[in-house]
Tab-separated table of C-alpha atoms in Angstrom:
chain	number	residue	atom	x	y	z
A	450	UNK	CA	-13.714	2.220	4.235
A	451	UNK	CA	-16.222	2.786	1.636
A	452	UNK	CA	-15.534	5.732	-0.840
A	453	UNK	CA	-18.555	8.424	-1.112
A	454	UNK	CA	-19.075	8.835	-4.350
A	455	UNK	CA	-17.532	8.114	-8.037
A	456	UNK	CA	-17.596	12.152	-8.236
A	457	UNK	CA	-15.656	13.082	-5.243
A	458	UNK	CA	-12.280	11.349	-5.883
A	459	UNK	CA	-11.021	12.514	-9.735
A	460	UNK	CA	-7.251	12.172	-10.325
A	461	UNK	CA	-4.973	14.683	-10.234
A	462	UNK	CA	-3.604	15.952	-12.992
A	463	UNK	CA	-0.256	16.517	-11.421
A	464	UNK	CA	-0.014	12.398	-10.749
A	465	UNK	CA	0.784	11.700	-14.092
A	466	UNK	CA	1.970	13.996	-16.759
A	467	UNK	CA	2.083	13.276	-20.447
A	468	UNK	CA	5.102	15.555	-20.616
A	469	UNK	CA	7.124	13.764	-17.837
A	470	UNK	CA	10.155	11.809	-19.389
A	471	UNK	CA	10.704	8.410	-18.207
A	472	UNK	CA	14.540	8.337	-20.146
A	473	UNK	CA	16.907	7.434	-17.695
A	474	UNK	CA	20.916	6.122	-17.639
A	475	UNK	CA	21.720	3.957	-15.226
A	476	UNK	CA	24.377	5.221	-12.714
A	477	UNK	CA	27.916	4.051	-13.032
A	478	UNK	CA	27.989	0.309	-12.154
A	479	UNK	CA	30.849	-1.065	-9.845
A	480	UNK	CA	33.350	-3.822	-11.629
A	481	UNK	CA	30.594	-6.554	-10.349
A	482	UNK	CA	27.994	-5.615	-11.718
A	483	UNK	CA	29.624	-4.503	-15.168
A	484	UNK	CA	30.965	-7.842	-14.882
A	485	UNK	CA	34.534	-7.039	-16.027
A	486	UNK	CA	37.187	-6.503	-13.916
A	487	UNK	CA	39.137	-3.417	-15.073
A	488	UNK	CA	43.209	-3.293	-14.900
A	489	UNK	CA	46.153	-6.341	-15.584
A	490	UNK	CA	46.304	-8.876	-13.642
A	491	UNK	CA	49.686	-9.683	-12.175
A	492	UNK	CA	52.315	-10.840	-14.397
A	493	UNK	CA	49.967	-9.788	-17.503
A	494	UNK	CA	52.213	-8.324	-20.296
A	495	UNK	CA	55.853	-9.541	-19.096
A	496	UNK	CA	58.077	-12.412	-20.769
A	497	UNK	CA	58.175	-15.483	-19.253
A	498	UNK	CA	61.726	-15.554	-18.675
A	499	UNK	CA	64.217	-14.328	-16.241
A	500	UNK	CA	67.498	-12.428	-18.099
A	501	UNK	CA	69.828	-14.898	-16.047
A	502	UNK	CA	68.319	-17.898	-17.629
A	503	UNK	CA	70.070	-17.278	-20.920
A	504	UNK	CA	73.560	-18.030	-19.124
A	505	UNK	CA	75.449	-21.113	-19.859
A	506	UNK	CA	77.355	-21.117	-16.791
A	507	UNK	CA	76.896	-20.008	-13.179
A	508	UNK	CA	79.683	-18.796	-10.972
A	509	UNK	CA	80.833	-20.621	-8.085
A	510	UNK	CA	81.807	-19.433	-4.606
A	511	UNK	CA	85.034	-20.942	-3.264
A	512	UNK	CA	84.439	-24.454	-1.453
A	513	UNK	CA	80.794	-25.045	-3.266
A	514	UNK	CA	81.009	-27.740	-5.944
A	515	UNK	CA	78.616	-28.135	-8.098
A	516	UNK	CA	75.901	-30.836	-8.469
A	517	UNK	CA	76.126	-34.298	-9.363
A	518	UNK	CA	75.616	-33.922	-12.827
A	519	UNK	CA	77.458	-31.151	-13.350
A	520	UNK	CA	74.363	-28.928	-14.264
A	521	UNK	CA	73.962	-25.187	-13.048
A	522	UNK	CA	71.728	-24.978	-9.774
A	523	UNK	CA	68.668	-22.196	-11.106
A	524	UNK	CA	67.649	-19.261	-9.651
A	525	UNK	CA	64.289	-18.993	-7.768
A	526	UNK	CA	62.079	-16.777	-9.754
A	527	UNK	CA	60.630	-14.022	-7.723
A	528	UNK	CA	57.905	-14.083	-9.841
A	529	UNK	CA	54.199	-14.339	-8.637
A	530	UNK	CA	51.987	-16.802	-10.631
A	531	UNK	CA	50.983	-15.003	-14.046
A	532	UNK	CA	47.361	-15.772	-13.387
A	533	UNK	CA	45.358	-15.306	-10.416
A	534	UNK	CA	41.797	-16.791	-9.353
A	535	UNK	CA	39.288	-14.044	-10.050
A	536	UNK	CA	38.404	-11.964	-7.002
A	537	UNK	CA	35.240	-12.729	-5.367
A	538	UNK	CA	32.192	-10.743	-7.521
A	539	UNK	CA	34.583	-9.906	-10.179
A	540	UNK	CA	34.932	-10.941	-13.729
A	541	UNK	CA	38.114	-11.892	-15.264
A	542	UNK	CA	39.431	-10.949	-19.041
A	543	UNK	CA	38.952	-13.058	-20.942
A	544	UNK	CA	35.213	-13.639	-18.969
A	545	UNK	CA	34.986	-17.137	-17.613
A	546	UNK	CA	33.312	-16.611	-14.634
A	547	UNK	CA	29.726	-18.159	-14.486
A	548	UNK	CA	27.233	-15.206	-14.493
A	549	UNK	CA	25.524	-17.369	-11.351
A	550	UNK	CA	28.677	-16.240	-9.119
A	551	UNK	CA	28.932	-13.099	-9.891
A	552	UNK	CA	24.983	-12.198	-9.238
A	553	UNK	CA	24.300	-15.075	-6.678
A	554	UNK	CA	20.860	-13.228	-6.039
A	555	UNK	CA	19.691	-13.167	-9.553
A	556	UNK	CA	19.529	-9.432	-9.659
A	557	UNK	CA	21.062	-8.202	-13.131
A	558	UNK	CA	22.071	-4.518	-13.852
A	559	UNK	CA	19.286	-2.749	-15.882
A	560	UNK	CA	20.238	-1.521	-19.435
A	561	UNK	CA	19.679	1.948	-20.778
A	562	UNK	CA	16.071	3.261	-21.115
A	563	UNK	CA	15.837	5.260	-24.039
A	564	UNK	CA	12.821	7.106	-24.785
A	565	UNK	CA	10.674	6.697	-28.132
A	566	UNK	CA	11.807	8.765	-30.949
A	567	UNK	CA	8.954	10.921	-32.729
A	568	UNK	CA	9.665	12.950	-35.747
A	569	UNK	CA	8.105	16.182	-33.553
A	570	UNK	CA	10.164	16.778	-30.440
A	571	UNK	CA	6.965	18.752	-29.170
A	572	UNK	CA	5.237	14.959	-28.842
A	573	UNK	CA	5.449	12.241	-26.845
A	574	UNK	CA	4.643	8.524	-27.636
A	575	UNK	CA	5.070	7.577	-23.437
A	576	UNK	CA	1.066	8.295	-22.761
A	577	UNK	CA	0.295	9.484	-19.268
A	578	UNK	CA	-1.381	5.969	-18.906
A	579	UNK	CA	1.762	4.381	-19.344
A	580	UNK	CA	3.693	6.685	-16.880
A	581	UNK	CA	0.943	6.223	-13.910
A	582	UNK	CA	1.315	2.530	-14.633
A	583	UNK	CA	5.197	2.759	-14.668
A	584	UNK	CA	4.826	4.638	-11.204
A	585	UNK	CA	2.708	2.033	-9.733
A	586	UNK	CA	5.334	-0.618	-10.865
A	587	UNK	CA	7.835	1.153	-9.075
A	588	UNK	CA	6.036	0.848	-5.939
A	589	UNK	CA	6.045	-3.087	-5.810
A	590	UNK	CA	9.520	-3.524	-4.736
A	591	UNK	CA	10.725	-6.423	-3.075
A	592	UNK	CA	9.383	-5.540	0.118
A	593	UNK	CA	5.564	-4.838	-1.676
A	594	UNK	CA	3.826	-8.715	-0.849
A	595	UNK	CA	5.587	-8.992	2.604
A	596	UNK	CA	4.240	-5.877	3.788
A	597	UNK	CA	0.597	-6.310	2.512
A	598	UNK	CA	0.889	-10.079	4.198
A	599	UNK	CA	1.836	-9.268	7.354
A	600	UNK	CA	-1.128	-6.044	7.419
A	601	UNK	CA	-3.333	-8.779	6.545
A	602	UNK	CA	-2.372	-11.395	8.862
A	603	UNK	CA	-3.021	-8.566	11.757
A	604	UNK	CA	-5.780	-7.730	10.540
A	605	UNK	CA	-7.298	-11.225	10.303
A	606	UNK	CA	-6.053	-12.374	13.814
A	607	UNK	CA	-7.785	-8.791	15.478
A	608	UNK	CA	-10.878	-9.701	13.268
A	609	UNK	CA	-11.236	-12.871	14.266
A	610	UNK	CA	-10.861	-11.850	18.228
A	611	UNK	CA	-13.276	-8.944	17.981
A	612	UNK	CA	-16.049	-11.493	16.079
A	613	UNK	CA	-16.119	-13.191	19.326
A	614	UNK	CA	-16.648	-10.276	21.720
A	615	UNK	CA	-19.105	-8.514	19.668
A	616	UNK	CA	-22.153	-9.189	21.429
A	617	UNK	CA	-25.213	-7.444	22.794
A	618	UNK	CA	-24.057	-5.199	25.643
A	619	UNK	CA	-20.870	-4.216	24.396
A	620	UNK	CA	-19.839	-0.668	23.998
A	621	UNK	CA	-18.722	0.600	20.817
A	622	UNK	CA	-15.800	2.411	22.350
A	623	UNK	CA	-14.535	-0.621	23.562
A	624	UNK	CA	-14.606	-2.488	20.284
A	625	UNK	CA	-12.827	-0.038	19.240
A	626	UNK	CA	-10.502	0.247	21.306
A	627	UNK	CA	-10.093	-3.586	21.306
A	628	UNK	CA	-9.455	-3.268	17.595
A	629	UNK	CA	-6.907	-0.329	17.806
A	630	UNK	CA	-4.629	-1.970	20.695
A	631	UNK	CA	-4.767	-5.440	18.603
A	632	UNK	CA	-3.446	-3.956	15.724
A	633	UNK	CA	-1.026	-1.764	17.124
A	634	UNK	CA	0.212	-4.519	19.535
A	635	UNK	CA	0.610	-7.484	16.317
A	636	UNK	CA	2.243	-4.655	14.141
A	637	UNK	CA	4.611	-3.612	16.919
A	638	UNK	CA	4.021	0.113	16.530
A	639	UNK	CA	2.218	1.510	19.228
A	640	UNK	CA	2.258	5.187	17.461
A	641	UNK	CA	3.183	7.204	20.492
A	642	UNK	CA	6.427	8.751	19.414
A	643	UNK	CA	6.900	10.721	16.238
A	644	UNK	CA	6.442	8.964	13.228
A	645	UNK	CA	5.817	5.611	14.312
A	646	UNK	CA	2.620	5.642	13.526
A	647	UNK	CA	3.798	6.149	9.532
A	648	UNK	CA	5.781	2.884	9.915
A	649	UNK	CA	2.408	0.517	10.854
A	650	UNK	CA	-0.540	0.651	12.384
A	651	UNK	CA	-4.326	1.989	11.722
A	652	UNK	CA	-4.799	1.950	8.241
A	653	UNK	CA	-7.940	4.589	8.802
A	654	UNK	CA	-10.392	4.840	12.436
A	655	UNK	CA	-12.191	1.735	12.860
A	656	UNK	CA	-15.438	2.318	11.590
A	657	UNK	CA	-18.978	0.563	13.948
A	658	UNK	CA	-22.204	1.645	12.365
A	659	UNK	CA	-25.430	0.800	13.684
A	660	UNK	CA	-28.609	-0.085	11.416
A	661	UNK	CA	-29.279	3.074	9.133
A	662	UNK	CA	-25.268	4.296	9.450
A	663	UNK	CA	-23.831	3.030	7.064
A	664	UNK	CA	-20.275	4.360	6.711
A	665	UNK	CA	-17.939	6.714	8.860
A	666	UNK	CA	-18.747	6.552	12.300
A	667	UNK	CA	-16.748	6.035	15.300
A	668	UNK	CA	-16.738	6.740	18.955
A	669	UNK	CA	-15.311	10.274	19.765
A	670	UNK	CA	-14.018	11.622	23.014
A	671	UNK	CA	-16.331	12.655	25.564
A	672	UNK	CA	-19.720	11.634	23.230
A	673	UNK	CA	-22.655	9.241	24.481
A	674	UNK	CA	-21.550	5.872	24.853
A	675	UNK	CA	-23.608	3.976	22.218
A	676	UNK	CA	-24.324	-0.042	23.491
A	677	UNK	CA	-24.696	-2.815	21.009
A	678	UNK	CA	-28.430	-3.956	21.160
A	679	UNK	CA	-29.803	-7.703	20.118
A	680	UNK	CA	-31.950	-5.710	17.314
A	681	UNK	CA	-28.803	-3.946	15.687
A	682	UNK	CA	-27.316	-4.344	12.635
A	683	UNK	CA	-23.379	-3.587	13.531
A	684	UNK	CA	-21.149	-2.966	10.824
A	685	UNK	CA	-17.559	-3.226	11.851
A	686	UNK	CA	-14.661	-1.839	9.120
A	687	UNK	CA	-11.068	-0.897	9.726
A	688	UNK	CA	-7.447	-1.191	7.945
A	689	UNK	CA	-4.136	-2.238	9.296
A	690	UNK	CA	-1.165	-1.084	7.157
A	691	UNK	CA	2.825	-1.752	7.150
A	692	UNK	CA	4.573	1.202	5.472
A	693	UNK	CA	1.863	2.946	4.248
A	694	UNK	CA	0.667	-0.486	2.500
A	695	UNK	CA	-3.550	-0.754	3.745
A	696	UNK	CA	-5.373	-4.026	4.043
A	697	UNK	CA	-8.874	-2.727	4.268
A	698	UNK	CA	-11.722	-5.516	5.755
A	699	UNK	CA	-15.196	-5.464	7.111
A	700	UNK	CA	-18.099	-7.317	7.929
A	701	UNK	CA	-21.555	-7.233	9.487
A	702	UNK	CA	-22.701	-8.941	12.551
A	703	UNK	CA	-26.429	-9.514	13.478
A	704	UNK	CA	-28.160	-11.442	16.512
A	705	UNK	CA	-31.644	-11.539	15.141
A	706	UNK	CA	-31.946	-13.941	12.195
A	707	UNK	CA	-34.589	-11.960	10.333
A	708	UNK	CA	-31.428	-10.498	8.684
A	709	UNK	CA	-29.913	-13.261	7.964
A	710	UNK	CA	-30.757	-12.473	4.249
A	711	UNK	CA	-29.430	-8.756	4.353
A	712	UNK	CA	-25.690	-10.324	5.367
A	713	UNK	CA	-26.290	-12.817	2.721
A	714	UNK	CA	-26.799	-10.324	0.116
A	715	UNK	CA	-23.740	-8.291	0.501
A	716	UNK	CA	-21.472	-11.173	1.555
A	717	UNK	CA	-23.061	-12.791	-1.995
A	718	UNK	CA	-22.271	-9.718	-3.754
A	719	UNK	CA	-18.628	-9.152	-2.580
A	720	UNK	CA	-17.532	-12.437	-3.437
A	721	UNK	CA	-19.179	-12.221	-7.142
A	722	UNK	CA	-17.159	-8.910	-7.449
A	723	UNK	CA	-14.070	-10.876	-6.482
A	724	UNK	CA	-14.434	-13.573	-9.180
A	725	UNK	CA	-14.897	-10.638	-12.412
A	726	UNK	CA	-11.890	-8.500	-10.728
A	727	UNK	CA	-8.958	-8.771	-12.634
A	728	UNK	CA	-6.652	-7.347	-15.136
A	729	UNK	CA	-8.397	-5.181	-17.924
A	730	UNK	CA	-11.673	-6.242	-16.066
A	731	UNK	CA	-14.057	-3.464	-16.602
A	732	UNK	CA	-15.794	-1.607	-13.925
A	733	UNK	CA	-19.367	-1.334	-15.962
A	734	UNK	CA	-19.354	-4.562	-16.030
A	735	UNK	CA	-18.413	-5.766	-12.583
A	736	UNK	CA	-21.137	-3.239	-11.195
A	737	UNK	CA	-23.707	-4.473	-13.120
A	738	UNK	CA	-22.923	-8.223	-12.251
A	739	UNK	CA	-22.795	-6.723	-8.282
A	740	UNK	CA	-26.445	-5.096	-8.392
A	741	UNK	CA	-27.771	-8.355	-9.977
A	742	UNK	CA	-26.360	-10.701	-7.280
A	743	UNK	CA	-27.284	-7.919	-4.522
A	744	UNK	CA	-30.912	-7.244	-5.475
A	745	UNK	CA	-32.212	-10.682	-6.170
A	746	UNK	CA	-32.265	-10.532	-2.547
A	747	UNK	CA	-35.122	-9.829	-0.134
A	748	UNK	CA	-36.217	-9.573	3.134
A	749	UNK	CA	-38.904	-10.285	5.358
A	750	UNK	CA	-39.272	-7.511	8.018
A	751	UNK	CA	-42.309	-7.078	10.212
A	752	UNK	CA	-44.520	-9.060	8.004
A	753	UNK	CA	-43.490	-7.223	4.775
A	754	UNK	CA	-41.378	-8.495	1.733
A	755	UNK	CA	-38.887	-5.867	1.718
A	756	UNK	CA	-36.483	-6.040	-1.414
A	757	UNK	CA	-32.639	-5.383	-0.579
A	758	UNK	CA	-31.084	-2.415	-2.967
A	759	UNK	CA	-27.467	-1.840	-3.510
A	760	UNK	CA	-26.192	1.042	-2.080
A	761	UNK	CA	-25.944	3.713	-4.974
A	762	UNK	CA	-23.355	6.692	-3.552
A	763	UNK	CA	-20.732	4.689	-2.012
A	764	UNK	CA	-18.217	2.584	-4.113
A	765	UNK	CA	-15.335	0.317	-3.805
A	766	UNK	CA	-12.106	1.967	-4.263
A	767	UNK	CA	-8.595	1.580	-5.226
A	768	UNK	CA	-5.977	1.886	-2.609
A	769	UNK	CA	-2.497	3.833	-3.071
A	770	UNK	CA	0.198	3.950	-0.660
A	771	UNK	CA	-0.809	5.967	2.787
A	772	UNK	CA	-4.093	7.055	0.852
A	773	UNK	CA	-7.350	4.783	1.301
A	774	UNK	CA	-9.352	6.581	-1.708
A	775	UNK	CA	-7.458	6.541	-4.963
A	776	UNK	CA	-9.227	7.780	-8.147
A	777	UNK	CA	-10.558	4.462	-9.420
A	778	UNK	CA	-14.193	3.326	-8.317
A	779	UNK	CA	-15.846	-0.182	-8.286
A	780	UNK	CA	-19.454	0.871	-7.733
A	781	UNK	CA	-22.499	-1.750	-6.979
A	782	UNK	CA	-24.965	-0.330	-9.335
A	783	UNK	CA	-24.884	-0.152	-12.934
A	784	UNK	CA	-22.537	2.528	-13.995
A	785	UNK	CA	-21.427	4.180	-17.390
A	786	UNK	CA	-18.094	4.254	-16.989
A	787	UNK	CA	-14.683	3.414	-19.150
A	788	UNK	CA	-12.488	2.340	-16.071
A	789	UNK	CA	-10.417	-1.009	-16.275
A	790	UNK	CA	-8.516	-2.518	-13.532
A	791	UNK	CA	-4.379	-2.586	-14.257
A	792	UNK	CA	-1.444	-4.374	-13.576
A	793	UNK	CA	-0.357	-3.155	-10.207
A	794	UNK	CA	-4.009	-1.529	-8.942
A	795	UNK	CA	-4.678	-2.419	-5.521
A	796	UNK	CA	-8.550	-2.627	-4.835
A	797	UNK	CA	-10.678	-2.483	-1.867
A	798	UNK	CA	-13.837	-4.744	-2.952
A	799	UNK	CA	-16.555	-3.862	-0.807
A	800	UNK	CA	-20.558	-3.625	-1.176
A	801	UNK	CA	-23.385	-2.033	0.733
A	802	UNK	CA	-27.145	-3.302	0.981
A	803	UNK	CA	-30.236	-1.389	2.236
A	804	UNK	CA	-33.863	-1.993	3.172
A	805	UNK	CA	-34.077	1.691	2.713
A	806	UNK	CA	-33.577	4.211	-0.260
A	807	UNK	CA	-30.278	3.085	-0.664
A	808	UNK	CA	-28.864	6.528	-0.818
A	809	UNK	CA	-26.510	7.855	2.172
A	810	UNK	CA	-26.156	11.517	3.264
A	811	UNK	CA	-23.823	13.022	5.124
A	812	UNK	CA	-25.246	13.139	9.141
A	813	UNK	CA	-23.917	15.194	12.227
A	814	UNK	CA	-20.729	14.637	13.491
A	815	UNK	CA	-17.345	14.035	12.573
A	816	UNK	CA	-15.727	10.483	11.878
A	817	UNK	CA	-12.205	11.721	10.797
A	818	UNK	CA	-10.082	13.845	9.074
A	819	UNK	CA	-7.174	13.223	6.129
A	820	UNK	CA	-4.912	15.511	4.972
A	821	UNK	CA	-5.018	16.899	1.441
A	822	UNK	CA	-1.102	16.652	0.169
A	823	UNK	CA	-2.170	18.938	-2.490
A	824	UNK	CA	-3.405	21.725	-1.173
A	825	UNK	CA	-1.386	25.412	-0.622
A	826	UNK	CA	-0.353	26.567	3.081
A	827	UNK	CA	0.770	29.703	1.896
A	828	UNK	CA	-2.340	31.180	3.181
A	829	UNK	CA	-2.161	29.618	7.114
A	830	UNK	CA	-1.234	32.460	9.241
A	831	UNK	CA	-2.671	31.087	12.782
A	832	UNK	CA	0.032	29.668	15.158
A	833	UNK	CA	-2.486	26.760	16.650
A	834	UNK	CA	-3.417	25.423	12.891
A	835	UNK	CA	0.301	25.322	11.889
A	836	UNK	CA	1.173	23.820	15.112
A	837	UNK	CA	-1.372	21.400	14.232
A	838	UNK	CA	-0.773	20.634	10.875
A	839	UNK	CA	2.879	19.617	11.643
A	840	UNK	CA	1.355	17.096	14.213
A	841	UNK	CA	-0.357	15.915	11.412
A	842	UNK	CA	2.002	15.592	9.016
A	843	UNK	CA	4.733	14.168	11.142
A	844	UNK	CA	2.270	11.114	12.717
A	845	UNK	CA	-0.466	10.470	10.226
A	846	UNK	CA	0.783	12.272	6.732
A	847	UNK	CA	-2.201	11.168	4.384
A	848	UNK	CA	-3.423	8.159	6.636
A	849	UNK	CA	-7.145	8.891	7.762
A	850	UNK	CA	-6.897	9.741	11.801
A	851	UNK	CA	-9.726	10.644	14.493
A	852	UNK	CA	-9.889	12.936	17.089
A	853	UNK	CA	-9.180	10.070	19.853
A	854	UNK	CA	-5.758	9.434	17.610
A	855	UNK	CA	-4.923	13.070	18.467
A	856	UNK	CA	-5.542	13.082	21.682
A	857	UNK	CA	-3.881	9.861	22.696
A	858	UNK	CA	-0.808	11.655	21.331
A	859	UNK	CA	-1.459	14.380	24.249
A	860	UNK	CA	-3.032	17.057	21.967
A	861	UNK	CA	-5.226	19.293	23.206
A	862	UNK	CA	-7.341	22.335	22.400
A	863	UNK	CA	-7.350	21.892	18.574
A	864	UNK	CA	-10.748	22.404	17.598
A	865	UNK	CA	-9.916	26.019	16.437
A	866	UNK	CA	-6.812	25.027	14.749
A	867	UNK	CA	-8.397	22.092	12.725
A	868	UNK	CA	-11.840	24.122	12.169
A	869	UNK	CA	-9.379	26.786	9.990
A	870	UNK	CA	-6.950	23.783	8.423
A	871	UNK	CA	-10.615	22.057	7.379
A	872	UNK	CA	-12.268	25.734	5.948
A	873	UNK	CA	-8.916	26.100	3.898
A	874	UNK	CA	-9.371	22.714	2.245
A	875	UNK	CA	-5.806	21.764	3.667
A	876	UNK	CA	-7.225	18.922	5.846
A	877	UNK	CA	-10.679	17.247	4.607
A	878	UNK	CA	-13.644	16.209	7.266
A	879	UNK	CA	-15.277	13.156	7.252
A	880	UNK	CA	-19.244	12.939	8.193
A	881	UNK	CA	-21.040	9.621	8.763
A	882	UNK	CA	-22.944	8.592	6.098
A	883	UNK	CA	-26.367	7.523	7.072
A	884	UNK	CA	-29.649	6.208	5.002
A	885	UNK	CA	-33.525	7.080	5.925
A	886	UNK	CA	-34.195	6.654	9.848
A	887	UNK	CA	-35.606	3.081	10.153
A	888	UNK	CA	-33.473	1.209	7.792
A	889	UNK	CA	-30.818	-1.528	8.017
A	890	UNK	CA	-27.717	-1.244	5.723
A	891	UNK	CA	-25.121	-4.350	5.668
A	892	UNK	CA	-21.491	-4.435	4.373
A	893	UNK	CA	-19.194	-6.826	3.053
A	894	UNK	CA	-15.437	-5.927	2.321
A	895	UNK	CA	-13.301	-9.054	1.707
């Protein structure tokens, strides 16, 4: 899902503050974690002899003879063994239990974290960049790769099937329904129960954009049906999320071979961006390299040779948890920026190539809506808007959703409430993005 412009998304100052402290002391650890078994084992600190052992002889009862050798018969000690084996997961004093037995999963406790010392208490050596980086690493827990791989496999299987049915004569509503039904079935979350869609499912509404429509078009309830034609250029863009970790991928299909170079251009440009991406990679270098590859292609159309141009005001973008658009952009044209890719960043590397002006604008209609998590709701007075906002928060959070998704939940008469939320900046509305009429736009997103 393309990010409209680099200026549309700025890092919120509240997301990472330079004044935030990271000093933290670990909570009290159990004996197993600390590696020490507190207390005295049984038998420790006692002398090793019975009081009766010091007697020379022993009293005999009548009729009882001493043993053959005339030695006294020792009494059994009631004491337990002085030494005991260490209980499972606990260390002995002195420490002799190997760490591999105490920590079979090799998860060792963190040490105490101390803030940098500075001469001036008003200064902090921990920068905003460091704090932001630490928050990203905190998000990369044990389920991080598992969730992404599950979402990616669901996307791959649905994508492969859709490529077999995206043929001339199919309707956009049918394609969207097949994609969304497939994603929900594969992730095991139909999204009909409250909060179920936040567990796994669609990462954003299915984008099905024809010809000069570059991005952000989806079939809406009650709208005129659109049928795929032989001469159309169709962009299919959809996302799958598992626990808020979104996989975003897109492809373009065209049946007339005259558009082959257009599709080849965006695919080559995207693959170039992937090769240049990595930790500390500069966005300005990636963007200029993408543009060079994209604009080395041209298209012969209606006896004219048309250069393929990189779209200037859509970008690739980083992805946050439950948010398809982060604050970093990967443009397709040479850009002067100091942004870099950092460890822990998740990026959607995508490109758009056009035979038109390569500059998109908002068209009429609605693609979807997204919750603004930083907007204040204190001035929200309409009951319909409050009820709708609760439904959005409970079922979508900050995931982008469409009108079809609302109506699938049984929500009715929501248009007035939605206008109120949009006008108050609580919800953002996304419109289709189009180039000039008669042009063709292709997209490829790894």
